[in-house]
PDB file of C-alpha atoms in Angstrom:
ATOM      1  CA  ASN A  16     -31.817  54.388  -9.801  1.00  0.00           C
ATOM      2  CA  ALA A  17     -30.503  53.727 -13.451  1.00  0.00           C
ATOM      3  CA  GLY A  18     -30.390  50.058 -12.813  1.00  0.00           C
ATOM      4  CA  VAL A  19     -28.689  48.532 -15.601  1.00  0.00           C
ATOM      5  CA  THR A  20     -27.007  50.681 -18.263  1.00  0.00           C
ATOM      6  CA  GLN A  21     -25.357  49.559 -21.357  1.00  0.00           C
ATOM      7  CA  THR A  22     -23.094  51.298 -24.044  1.00  0.00           C
ATOM      8  CA  PRO A  23     -23.745  51.929 -26.799  1.00  0.00           C
ATOM      9  CA  LYS A  24     -27.257  51.444 -27.662  1.00  0.00           C
ATOM     10  CA  PHE A  25     -26.165  50.860 -31.788  1.00  0.00           C
ATOM     11  CA  GLN A  26     -23.363  49.821 -33.372  1.00  0.00           C
ATOM     12  CA  VAL A  27     -22.082  48.800 -36.844  1.00  0.00           C
ATOM     13  CA  LEU A  28     -19.092  47.016 -37.500  1.00  0.00           C
ATOM     14  CA  LYS A  29     -17.069  45.472 -40.279  1.00  0.00           C
ATOM     15  CA  THR A  30     -16.124  42.186 -40.191  1.00  0.00           C
ATOM     16  CA  GLY A  31     -12.802  41.792 -38.309  1.00  0.00           C
ATOM     17  CA  GLN A  32     -13.065  44.798 -36.320  1.00  0.00           C
ATOM     18  CA  SER A  33     -13.122  44.650 -32.735  1.00  0.00           C
ATOM     19  CA  MET A  34     -15.339  46.333 -30.050  1.00  0.00           C
ATOM     20  CA  THR A  35     -16.369  46.410 -26.374  1.00  0.00           C
ATOM     21  CA  LEU A  36     -19.725  46.421 -24.969  1.00  0.00           C
ATOM     22  CA  GLN A  37     -19.872  48.077 -21.720  1.00  0.00           C
ATOM     23  CA  CYS A  38     -22.533  47.138 -18.862  1.00  0.00           C
ATOM     24  CA  ALA A  39     -22.795  48.783 -15.406  1.00  0.00           C
ATOM     25  CA  GLN A  40     -25.440  48.329 -12.720  1.00  0.00           C
ATOM     26  CA  ASP A  41     -25.936  50.327  -9.523  1.00  0.00           C
ATOM     27  CA  MET A  42     -28.025  47.686  -7.331  1.00  0.00           C
ATOM     28  CA  ASN A  43     -24.898  46.475  -5.710  1.00  0.00           C
ATOM     29  CA  HIS A  44     -25.520  42.930  -7.415  1.00  0.00           C
ATOM     30  CA  ASN A  45     -22.989  40.355  -7.079  1.00  0.00           C
ATOM     31  CA  SER A  46     -24.004  38.482 -10.438  1.00  0.00           C
ATOM     32  CA  MET A  47     -23.810  39.989 -14.050  1.00  0.00           C
ATOM     33  CA  TYR A  48     -24.793  38.417 -17.104  1.00  0.00           C
ATOM     34  CA  TRP A  49     -24.177  38.587 -20.989  1.00  0.00           C
ATOM     35  CA  TYR A  50     -27.101  37.604 -23.510  1.00  0.00           C
ATOM     36  CA  ARG A  51     -27.541  37.775 -26.929  1.00  0.00           C
ATOM     37  CA  GLN A  52     -31.060  37.578 -28.448  1.00  0.00           C
ATOM     38  CA  ASP A  53     -31.539  36.449 -31.967  1.00  0.00           C
ATOM     39  CA  PRO A  54     -34.738  36.077 -33.671  1.00  0.00           C
ATOM     40  CA  GLY A  55     -36.505  32.831 -33.014  1.00  0.00           C
ATOM     41  CA  MET A  56     -33.856  31.605 -30.517  1.00  0.00           C
ATOM     42  CA  GLY A  57     -34.917  33.512 -27.359  1.00  0.00           C
ATOM     43  CA  LEU A  58     -31.971  34.638 -25.089  1.00  0.00           C
ATOM     44  CA  ARG A  59     -29.076  32.837 -25.100  1.00  0.00           C
ATOM     45  CA  LEU A  60     -26.311  33.014 -22.140  1.00  0.00           C
ATOM     46  CA  ILE A  61     -22.804  33.880 -23.592  1.00  0.00           C
ATOM     47  CA  TYR A  62     -20.891  34.365 -20.203  1.00  0.00           C
ATOM     48  CA  TYR A  63     -21.489  35.243 -16.555  1.00  0.00           C
ATOM     49  CA  SER A  64     -19.637  36.126 -13.572  1.00  0.00           C
ATOM     50  CA  ALA A  65     -21.291  34.908 -10.544  1.00  0.00           C
ATOM     51  CA  SER A  66     -19.367  37.350  -8.228  1.00  0.00           C
ATOM     52  CA  GLU A  67     -16.497  39.933  -8.841  1.00  0.00           C
ATOM     53  CA  GLY A  68     -13.288  37.977  -9.811  1.00  0.00           C
ATOM     54  CA  THR A  69     -15.018  35.103 -11.316  1.00  0.00           C
ATOM     55  CA  THR A  70     -16.307  34.496 -15.210  1.00  0.00           C
ATOM     56  CA  ASP A  71     -17.761  31.485 -16.463  1.00  0.00           C
ATOM     57  CA  LYS A  72     -18.545  30.304 -19.923  1.00  0.00           C
ATOM     58  CA  GLY A  73     -22.308  30.222 -21.043  1.00  0.00           C
ATOM     59  CA  GLU A  74     -24.128  28.394 -23.874  1.00  0.00           C
ATOM     60  CA  VAL A  75     -22.699  30.146 -26.568  1.00  0.00           C
ATOM     61  CA  PRO A  76     -19.104  31.821 -25.652  1.00  0.00           C
ATOM     62  CA  ASN A  77     -17.199  31.265 -28.823  1.00  0.00           C
ATOM     63  CA  GLY A  78     -15.921  34.605 -30.531  1.00  0.00           C
ATOM     64  CA  TYR A  79     -16.288  36.478 -27.156  1.00  0.00           C
ATOM     65  CA  ASN A  80     -14.207  37.427 -23.901  1.00  0.00           C
ATOM     66  CA  VAL A  81     -15.302  39.299 -20.813  1.00  0.00           C
ATOM     67  CA  SER A  82     -13.997  41.281 -18.075  1.00  0.00           C
ATOM     68  CA  ARG A  83     -15.610  41.967 -14.669  1.00  0.00           C
ATOM     69  CA  LEU A  84     -13.845  45.186 -14.084  1.00  0.00           C
ATOM     70  CA  ASN A  85     -15.253  45.607 -10.754  1.00  0.00           C
ATOM     71  CA  LYS A  86     -18.544  44.789  -8.929  1.00  0.00           C
ATOM     72  CA  ARG A  87     -20.278  47.479 -10.933  1.00  0.00           C
ATOM     73  CA  GLU A  88     -19.025  46.578 -14.551  1.00  0.00           C
ATOM     74  CA  PHE A  89     -19.029  43.728 -16.908  1.00  0.00           C
ATOM     75  CA  SER A  90     -17.773  44.403 -20.566  1.00  0.00           C
ATOM     76  CA  LEU A  91     -18.184  42.055 -23.447  1.00  0.00           C
ATOM     77  CA  ARG A  92     -15.549  41.934 -26.162  1.00  0.00           C
ATOM     78  CA  LEU A  93     -15.798  40.956 -29.636  1.00  0.00           C
ATOM     79  CA  GLU A  94     -12.156  40.829 -30.795  1.00  0.00           C
ATOM     80  CA  SER A  95     -12.568  39.757 -34.600  1.00  0.00           C
ATOM     81  CA  ALA A  96     -16.439  40.499 -35.315  1.00  0.00           C
ATOM     82  CA  ALA A  97     -18.058  38.315 -37.559  1.00  0.00           C
ATOM     83  CA  PRO A  98     -21.592  38.511 -39.226  1.00  0.00           C
ATOM     84  CA  SER A  99     -22.748  35.540 -37.155  1.00  0.00           C
ATOM     85  CA  GLN A 100     -22.345  38.095 -34.153  1.00  0.00           C
ATOM     86  CA  THR A 101     -24.972  40.349 -35.561  1.00  0.00           C
ATOM     87  CA  SER A 102     -27.464  40.628 -32.623  1.00  0.00           C
ATOM     88  CA  VAL A 103     -28.957  42.120 -29.904  1.00  0.00           C
ATOM     89  CA  TYR A 104     -26.902  41.996 -26.829  1.00  0.00           C
ATOM     90  CA  PHE A 105     -28.370  42.253 -23.286  1.00  0.00           C
ATOM     91  CA  CYS A 106     -26.413  42.625 -19.994  1.00  0.00           C
ATOM     92  CA  ALA A 107     -28.370  41.622 -16.504  1.00  0.00           C
ATOM     93  CA  SER A 108     -27.486  41.708 -13.147  1.00  0.00           C
ATOM     94  CA  SER A 109     -28.798  40.032 -10.039  1.00  0.00           C
ATOM     95  CA  GLU A 110     -28.165  38.761  -6.321  1.00  0.00           C
ATOM     96  CA  VAL A 111     -27.162  34.979  -6.717  1.00  0.00           C
ATOM     97  CA  GLY A 112     -30.558  33.233  -6.253  1.00  0.00           C
ATOM     98  CA  GLY A 113     -32.229  36.722  -6.804  1.00  0.00           C
ATOM     99  CA  LEU A 114     -33.958  38.201  -9.831  1.00  0.00           C
ATOM    100  CA  GLN A 115     -32.227  39.156 -12.992  1.00  0.00           C
ATOM    101  CA  TYR A 116     -32.892  42.777 -13.976  1.00  0.00           C
ATOM    102  CA  PHE A 117     -31.854  43.642 -17.693  1.00  0.00           C
ATOM    103  CA  GLY A 118     -30.414  46.444 -19.331  1.00  0.00           C
ATOM    104  CA  PRO A 119     -31.948  48.241 -22.525  1.00  0.00           C
ATOM    105  CA  GLY A 120     -29.643  45.981 -24.835  1.00  0.00           C
ATOM    106  CA  THR A 121     -27.331  46.882 -27.675  1.00  0.00           C
ATOM    107  CA  ARG A 122     -28.022  46.540 -31.348  1.00  0.00           C
ATOM    108  CA  LEU A 123     -25.071  45.051 -33.493  1.00  0.00           C
ATOM    109  CA  LEU A 124     -24.744  44.864 -36.900  1.00  0.00           C
ATOM    110  CA  VAL A 125     -21.671  43.172 -38.375  1.00  0.00           C
ATOM    111  CA  LEU A 126     -21.263  43.837 -42.226  1.00  0.00           C
TER     112      LEU A 126
ATOM    113  CA  ALA B  23     -29.335  20.063 -18.567  1.00  0.00           C
ATOM    114  CA  GLN B  24     -32.703  22.553 -17.913  1.00  0.00           C
ATOM    115  CA  SER B  25     -34.860  23.560 -20.997  1.00  0.00           C
ATOM    116  CA  VAL B  26     -37.774  25.536 -21.724  1.00  0.00           C
ATOM    117  CA  THR B  27     -40.408  24.908 -24.258  1.00  0.00           C
ATOM    118  CA  GLN B  28     -42.689  27.605 -25.574  1.00  0.00           C
ATOM    119  CA  PRO B  29     -44.753  25.543 -28.181  1.00  0.00           C
ATOM    120  CA  ASP B  30     -46.461  28.794 -29.833  1.00  0.00           C
ATOM    121  CA  ILE B  31     -43.986  31.010 -31.541  1.00  0.00           C
ATOM    122  CA  HIS B  32     -46.952  33.297 -32.368  1.00  0.00           C
ATOM    123  CA  ILE B  33     -50.464  33.912 -31.044  1.00  0.00           C
ATOM    124  CA  THR B  34     -53.183  36.159 -31.962  1.00  0.00           C
ATOM    125  CA  VAL B  35     -55.818  37.178 -29.638  1.00  0.00           C
ATOM    126  CA  SER B  36     -58.907  39.636 -29.821  1.00  0.00           C
ATOM    127  CA  GLU B  37     -58.912  42.439 -27.630  1.00  0.00           C
ATOM    128  CA  GLY B  38     -60.809  41.748 -24.437  1.00  0.00           C
ATOM    129  CA  ALA B  39     -60.296  38.070 -25.044  1.00  0.00           C
ATOM    130  CA  SER B  40     -58.336  35.714 -22.450  1.00  0.00           C
ATOM    131  CA  LEU B  41     -55.202  34.528 -22.914  1.00  0.00           C
ATOM    132  CA  GLU B  42     -52.976  31.766 -22.023  1.00  0.00           C
ATOM    133  CA  LEU B  43     -49.406  31.105 -23.093  1.00  0.00           C
ATOM    134  CA  ARG B  44     -47.647  28.066 -22.452  1.00  0.00           C
ATOM    135  CA  CYS B  45     -44.649  26.815 -21.017  1.00  0.00           C
ATOM    136  CA  ASN B  46     -43.095  23.388 -20.284  1.00  0.00           C
ATOM    137  CA  TYR B  47     -39.769  22.876 -18.472  1.00  0.00           C
ATOM    138  CA  SER B  48     -37.268  20.360 -18.164  1.00  0.00           C
ATOM    139  CA  TYR B  49     -35.345  20.236 -14.710  1.00  0.00           C
ATOM    140  CA  GLY B  50     -34.502  17.519 -12.178  1.00  0.00           C
ATOM    141  CA  ALA B  51     -35.269  19.463  -9.000  1.00  0.00           C
ATOM    142  CA  THR B  52     -37.891  22.041  -8.069  1.00  0.00           C
ATOM    143  CA  PRO B  53     -37.467  24.886 -10.444  1.00  0.00           C
ATOM    144  CA  TYR B  54     -37.307  28.562 -10.297  1.00  0.00           C
ATOM    145  CA  LEU B  55     -39.993  29.741 -13.043  1.00  0.00           C
ATOM    146  CA  PHE B  56     -40.252  33.388 -14.589  1.00  0.00           C
ATOM    147  CA  TRP B  57     -42.134  35.337 -17.194  1.00  0.00           C
ATOM    148  CA  TYR B  58     -40.662  38.108 -18.766  1.00  0.00           C
ATOM    149  CA  VAL B  59     -42.321  40.497 -21.483  1.00  0.00           C
ATOM    150  CA  GLN B  60     -40.471  42.117 -24.228  1.00  0.00           C
ATOM    151  CA  SER B  61     -41.924  45.105 -25.936  1.00  0.00           C
ATOM    152  CA  PRO B  62     -40.461  46.087 -29.578  1.00  0.00           C
ATOM    153  CA  GLY B  63     -37.111  47.509 -29.406  1.00  0.00           C
ATOM    154  CA  GLN B  64     -36.955  47.385 -25.261  1.00  0.00           C
ATOM    155  CA  GLY B  65     -35.421  45.212 -22.663  1.00  0.00           C
ATOM    156  CA  LEU B  66     -36.734  42.385 -20.584  1.00  0.00           C
ATOM    157  CA  GLN B  67     -39.523  43.202 -17.901  1.00  0.00           C
ATOM    158  CA  LEU B  68     -40.336  40.699 -15.516  1.00  0.00           C
ATOM    159  CA  LEU B  69     -43.830  39.965 -15.049  1.00  0.00           C
ATOM    160  CA  LEU B  70     -43.967  37.296 -12.559  1.00  0.00           C
ATOM    161  CA  LYS B  71     -42.256  34.695 -10.726  1.00  0.00           C
ATOM    162  CA  TYR B  72     -42.496  31.306  -8.864  1.00  0.00           C
ATOM    163  CA  PHE B  73     -40.131  30.114  -6.170  1.00  0.00           C
ATOM    164  CA  SER B  74     -42.169  28.225  -3.726  1.00  0.00           C
ATOM    165  CA  GLY B  75     -45.478  28.169  -2.161  1.00  0.00           C
ATOM    166  CA  ASP B  76     -48.942  28.954  -3.563  1.00  0.00           C
ATOM    167  CA  THR B  77     -48.715  27.265  -7.258  1.00  0.00           C
ATOM    168  CA  LEU B  78     -50.773  30.366  -8.616  1.00  0.00           C
ATOM    169  CA  VAL B  79     -48.603  33.470  -8.956  1.00  0.00           C
ATOM    170  CA  GLN B  80     -49.968  36.732  -9.718  1.00  0.00           C
ATOM    171  CA  GLY B  81     -47.826  39.332 -11.512  1.00  0.00           C
ATOM    172  CA  ILE B  82     -47.897  42.779 -12.843  1.00  0.00           C
ATOM    173  CA  LYS B  83     -50.557  44.386 -15.463  1.00  0.00           C
ATOM    174  CA  GLY B  84     -52.876  41.658 -14.570  1.00  0.00           C
ATOM    175  CA  PHE B  85     -50.995  38.366 -15.417  1.00  0.00           C
ATOM    176  CA  GLU B  86     -51.011  35.088 -13.358  1.00  0.00           C
ATOM    177  CA  ALA B  87     -49.294  31.710 -13.911  1.00  0.00           C
ATOM    178  CA  GLU B  88     -49.779  28.562 -12.610  1.00  0.00           C
ATOM    179  CA  PHE B  89     -47.318  26.067 -11.580  1.00  0.00           C
ATOM    180  CA  LYS B  90     -48.214  22.579 -12.319  1.00  0.00           C
ATOM    181  CA  ARG B  91     -45.560  19.953 -11.265  1.00  0.00           C
ATOM    182  CA  SER B  92     -47.075  17.035 -12.464  1.00  0.00           C
ATOM    183  CA  GLN B  93     -47.308  18.551 -16.320  1.00  0.00           C
ATOM    184  CA  SER B  94     -43.956  20.431 -15.869  1.00  0.00           C
ATOM    185  CA  SER B  95     -45.839  23.415 -16.732  1.00  0.00           C
ATOM    186  CA  PHE B  96     -45.844  27.277 -16.061  1.00  0.00           C
ATOM    187  CA  ASN B  97     -48.637  28.792 -18.412  1.00  0.00           C
ATOM    188  CA  LEU B  98     -48.997  32.311 -18.234  1.00  0.00           C
ATOM    189  CA  ARG B  99     -52.843  33.713 -18.522  1.00  0.00           C
ATOM    190  CA  LYS B 100     -54.712  36.740 -18.504  1.00  0.00           C
ATOM    191  CA  PRO B 101     -58.587  36.969 -18.416  1.00  0.00           C
ATOM    192  CA  SER B 102     -58.901  39.858 -20.675  1.00  0.00           C
ATOM    193  CA  VAL B 103     -56.083  41.191 -23.182  1.00  0.00           C
ATOM    194  CA  HIS B 104     -55.579  44.959 -23.816  1.00  0.00           C
ATOM    195  CA  TRP B 105     -53.626  46.144 -27.279  1.00  0.00           C
ATOM    196  CA  SER B 106     -50.869  47.322 -25.076  1.00  0.00           C
ATOM    197  CA  ASP B 107     -50.217  43.684 -24.111  1.00  0.00           C
ATOM    198  CA  ALA B 108     -48.821  42.859 -27.731  1.00  0.00           C
ATOM    199  CA  ALA B 109     -45.157  41.838 -27.182  1.00  0.00           C
ATOM    200  CA  GLU B 110     -43.073  39.058 -26.898  1.00  0.00           C
ATOM    201  CA  TYR B 111     -43.057  36.770 -23.921  1.00  0.00           C
ATOM    202  CA  PHE B 112     -40.335  34.629 -22.542  1.00  0.00           C
ATOM    203  CA  CYS B 113     -40.257  31.809 -20.026  1.00  0.00           C
ATOM    204  CA  ALA B 114     -37.429  31.157 -18.222  1.00  0.00           C
ATOM    205  CA  VAL B 115     -36.074  28.432 -15.480  1.00  0.00           C
ATOM    206  CA  GLY B 116     -33.669  28.591 -13.082  1.00  0.00           C
ATOM    207  CA  ALA B 117     -32.263  26.234 -10.139  1.00  0.00           C
ATOM    208  CA  LYS B 118     -32.682  27.085  -6.549  1.00  0.00           C
ATOM    209  CA  GLY B 119     -29.683  29.412  -5.631  1.00  0.00           C
ATOM    210  CA  TYR B 120     -29.198  29.594  -9.314  1.00  0.00           C
ATOM    211  CA  SER B 121     -26.464  31.728 -11.245  1.00  0.00           C
ATOM    212  CA  THR B 122     -28.210  31.302 -14.715  1.00  0.00           C
ATOM    213  CA  LEU B 123     -31.485  31.223 -16.386  1.00  0.00           C
ATOM    214  CA  THR B 124     -32.493  28.950 -19.552  1.00  0.00           C
ATOM    215  CA  PHE B 125     -35.118  31.054 -21.635  1.00  0.00           C
ATOM    216  CA  GLY B 126     -37.677  29.685 -23.987  1.00  0.00           C
ATOM    217  CA  LYS B 127     -37.543  30.960 -27.414  1.00  0.00           C
ATOM    218  CA  GLY B 128     -40.350  33.475 -26.912  1.00  0.00           C
ATOM    219  CA  THR B 129     -43.942  33.656 -27.869  1.00  0.00           C
ATOM    220  CA  MET B 130     -45.003  36.620 -30.155  1.00  0.00           C
ATOM    221  CA  LEU B 131     -48.530  37.829 -28.753  1.00  0.00           C
ATOM    222  CA  LEU B 132     -50.631  39.922 -31.253  1.00  0.00           C
ATOM    223  CA  VAL B 133     -53.823  41.657 -30.271  1.00  0.00           C
ATOM    224  CA  SER B 134     -56.551  42.176 -32.784  1.00  0.00           C
ATOM    225  CA  PRO B 135     -59.131  45.005 -32.315  1.00  0.00           C
TER     226      PRO B 135
END
């Protein structure tokens, strides 16, 4: 099993550009999550989807949108990237009340 | 709102010495507690979890953690540290039947020869 996969692994954007981070899981989990990790800040939840068809804001949702495309896939979109969005982005999945499994991360640099 | 505090940003331990990483949480009910480890450039790997029952929890790689409700703590321990344990460690808390986790800011473990 691949577990949780994320694409791309690395991305460089210019301020104002848009992009979509892709996440897919093959564990048949109901819940999926997007986090960002910044030095000294730990992981902060951007958005999550408790089940297919639902999405909810986390701690730091501003500047982001998400789409739960189907049970397997959960994408994160930056409509107009800003330097403050330079970060490492992690996707995770779980059963409700279960363990969260993390993807390898996407490293994003916004110039 | 739930919160997690990891008081130590960095800890340096000699190889072979014992290790304790501190984690304090704030949560109104019985929490679900986790420790994750992140090696440089990698994703997060679960070390151990506490849901209920025995308050001393064994995890992978020789790690253990003890849940102390009276102190709102869930400290991570290892009796003898190896150089390969050098990484960043995150404590996290969730609610029963949780949808989301709240993470601490992490403790970076450095292992000296």
